[in-house]
């Protein structure tokens, strides 16, 4: 996983004060999450290394709650856009939203 994120040595991760974080919150897209079906339909896994990013450790600790709240709101908006039908939300919309939100929160090494 660390090699994929461009980290040659796990000690580099600690020295740079970054933490690995799921771009797509597990509480929404993981097992039992309200939007899990979107990833399942696309045969993707929220834990796939491609969907992880590096987040400054200080920001991660301070902003992870806000990050998840933004996701809840964005997904509610997408669901409403599709007539409250989760099954009509396309994975491409979710992935684009992931790039946008990750960028807004200063993630690095986002590679999807």
mmCIF file of C-alpha atoms in Angstrom:
data_model
loop_
_atom_site.group_PDB
_atom_site.id
_atom_site.type_symbol
_atom_site.label_atom_id
_atom_site.label_comp_id
_atom_site.label_asym_id
_atom_site.label_seq_id
_atom_site.Cartn_x
_atom_site.Cartn_y
_atom_site.Cartn_z
ATOM 1 C CA UNK A 1 0.000 0.000 0.000
ATOM 2 C CA UNK A 2 2.714 2.478 0.915
ATOM 3 C CA UNK A 3 4.588 1.809 -2.330
ATOM 4 C CA UNK A 4 1.403 2.589 -4.260
ATOM 5 C CA UNK A 5 1.123 5.894 -2.423
ATOM 6 C CA UNK A 6 4.721 6.688 -3.358
ATOM 7 C CA UNK A 7 6.260 6.044 0.041
ATOM 8 C CA UNK A 8 9.437 3.984 -0.106
ATOM 9 C CA UNK A 9 9.812 3.499 3.609
ATOM 10 C CA UNK A 10 7.081 3.396 6.238
ATOM 11 C CA UNK A 11 9.286 5.604 8.446
ATOM 12 C CA UNK A 12 8.871 8.335 5.828
ATOM 13 C CA UNK A 13 5.171 8.347 6.579
ATOM 14 C CA UNK A 14 5.774 9.010 10.270
ATOM 15 C CA UNK A 15 8.489 11.587 9.593
ATOM 16 C CA UNK A 16 6.241 13.571 7.271
ATOM 17 C CA UNK A 17 3.364 13.436 9.744
ATOM 18 C CA UNK A 18 0.887 12.051 7.210
ATOM 19 C CA UNK A 19 -1.796 9.472 7.830
ATOM 20 C CA UNK A 20 -3.461 7.178 5.352
ATOM 21 C CA UNK A 21 -7.177 7.902 5.080
ATOM 22 C CA UNK A 22 -10.101 6.465 3.117
ATOM 23 C CA UNK A 23 -11.242 8.957 0.484
ATOM 24 C CA UNK A 24 -14.712 7.376 0.587
ATOM 25 C CA UNK A 25 -15.841 7.136 4.234
ATOM 26 C CA UNK A 26 -16.261 3.594 5.428
ATOM 27 C CA UNK A 27 -19.374 4.599 7.374
ATOM 28 C CA UNK A 28 -21.100 5.510 4.080
ATOM 29 C CA UNK A 29 -19.570 3.203 1.496
ATOM 30 C CA UNK A 30 -18.206 0.294 3.527
ATOM 31 C CA UNK A 31 -19.975 -2.783 4.763
ATOM 32 C CA UNK A 32 -23.387 -1.828 6.093
ATOM 33 C CA UNK A 33 -23.085 1.766 4.876
ATOM 34 C CA UNK A 34 -26.091 3.445 3.288
ATOM 35 C CA UNK A 35 -24.281 3.783 -0.057
ATOM 36 C CA UNK A 36 -22.404 0.462 -0.027
ATOM 37 C CA UNK A 37 -24.474 -0.748 -3.007
ATOM 38 C CA UNK A 38 -22.918 1.875 -5.315
ATOM 39 C CA UNK A 39 -19.466 0.375 -4.863
ATOM 40 C CA UNK A 40 -20.785 -3.196 -5.006
ATOM 41 C CA UNK A 41 -22.580 -2.567 -8.314
ATOM 42 C CA UNK A 42 -19.329 -1.229 -9.756
ATOM 43 C CA UNK A 43 -17.401 -4.179 -8.250
ATOM 44 C CA UNK A 44 -15.173 -1.792 -6.334
ATOM 45 C CA UNK A 45 -14.043 -1.941 -2.742
ATOM 46 C CA UNK A 46 -13.850 1.141 -0.542
ATOM 47 C CA UNK A 47 -10.674 -0.317 1.016
ATOM 48 C CA UNK A 48 -8.872 -0.609 -2.334
ATOM 49 C CA UNK A 49 -5.498 1.124 -2.110
ATOM 50 C CA UNK A 50 -6.496 3.290 -5.076
ATOM 51 C CA UNK A 51 -9.120 4.898 -2.858
ATOM 52 C CA UNK A 52 -6.738 5.852 -0.060
ATOM 53 C CA UNK A 53 -4.886 9.124 0.244
ATOM 54 C CA UNK A 54 -2.410 10.798 2.529
ATOM 55 C CA UNK A 55 -3.717 13.461 4.860
ATOM 56 C CA UNK A 56 -1.647 15.690 7.103
ATOM 57 C CA UNK A 57 -1.925 14.088 10.549
ATOM 58 C CA UNK A 58 -2.918 17.338 12.274
ATOM 59 C CA UNK A 59 -5.660 18.020 9.730
ATOM 60 C CA UNK A 60 -6.819 14.420 9.919
ATOM 61 C CA UNK A 61 -7.319 14.615 13.659
ATOM 62 C CA UNK A 62 -9.007 18.047 13.527
ATOM 63 C CA UNK A 63 -11.137 17.697 10.424
ATOM 64 C CA UNK A 64 -12.152 14.047 10.044
ATOM 65 C CA UNK A 65 -15.616 14.658 11.526
ATOM 66 C CA UNK A 66 -16.216 17.613 9.189
ATOM 67 C CA UNK A 67 -14.936 15.558 6.251
ATOM 68 C CA UNK A 68 -17.507 12.852 6.948
ATOM 69 C CA UNK A 69 -20.275 15.419 7.414
ATOM 70 C CA UNK A 70 -19.462 16.939 4.021
ATOM 71 C CA UNK A 71 -19.767 13.474 2.503
ATOM 72 C CA UNK A 72 -23.150 12.907 4.163
ATOM 73 C CA UNK A 73 -24.441 16.197 2.712
ATOM 74 C CA UNK A 74 -22.980 15.594 -0.756
ATOM 75 C CA UNK A 75 -24.476 12.104 -0.917
ATOM 76 C CA UNK A 76 -27.856 13.381 0.259
ATOM 77 C CA UNK A 77 -27.699 15.932 -2.569
ATOM 78 C CA UNK A 78 -26.809 13.227 -5.115
ATOM 79 C CA UNK A 79 -29.588 11.004 -3.829
ATOM 80 C CA UNK A 80 -32.082 13.866 -4.112
ATOM 81 C CA UNK A 81 -30.840 14.614 -7.648
ATOM 82 C CA UNK A 82 -31.761 11.024 -8.558
ATOM 83 C CA UNK A 83 -35.242 11.094 -7.065
ATOM 84 C CA UNK A 84 -34.061 9.609 -3.748
ATOM 85 C CA UNK A 85 -33.066 6.421 -5.573
ATOM 86 C CA UNK A 86 -29.630 5.296 -4.437
ATOM 87 C CA UNK A 87 -29.600 2.695 -7.190
ATOM 88 C CA UNK A 88 -29.582 5.499 -9.796
ATOM 89 C CA UNK A 89 -26.430 7.151 -8.426
ATOM 90 C CA UNK A 90 -23.552 6.334 -10.746
ATOM 91 C CA UNK A 91 -20.111 5.376 -9.399
ATOM 92 C CA UNK A 92 -18.551 7.986 -11.725
ATOM 93 C CA UNK A 93 -20.447 10.754 -9.911
ATOM 94 C CA UNK A 94 -19.193 9.430 -6.580
ATOM 95 C CA UNK A 95 -15.597 9.144 -7.784
ATOM 96 C CA UNK A 96 -15.652 12.699 -9.162
ATOM 97 C CA UNK A 97 -17.069 13.888 -5.846
ATOM 98 C CA UNK A 98 -14.260 11.991 -4.087
ATOM 99 C CA UNK A 99 -11.587 13.825 -6.064
ATOM 100 C CA UNK A 100 -13.235 17.153 -5.354
ATOM 101 C CA UNK A 101 -13.661 16.630 -1.610
ATOM 102 C CA UNK A 102 -10.193 15.108 -1.165
ATOM 103 C CA UNK A 103 -8.682 18.129 -2.911
ATOM 104 C CA UNK A 104 -10.693 20.512 -0.784
ATOM 105 C CA UNK A 105 -9.328 18.863 2.371
ATOM 106 C CA UNK A 106 -5.702 18.797 1.235
ATOM 107 C CA UNK A 107 -5.217 15.087 0.601
ATOM 108 C CA UNK A 108 -2.073 14.160 -1.277
ATOM 109 C CA UNK A 109 -1.347 11.115 -3.396
ATOM 110 C CA UNK A 110 -4.942 10.771 -4.611
ATOM 111 C CA UNK A 111 -4.535 8.478 -7.607
ATOM 112 C CA UNK A 112 -7.903 7.739 -9.137
#
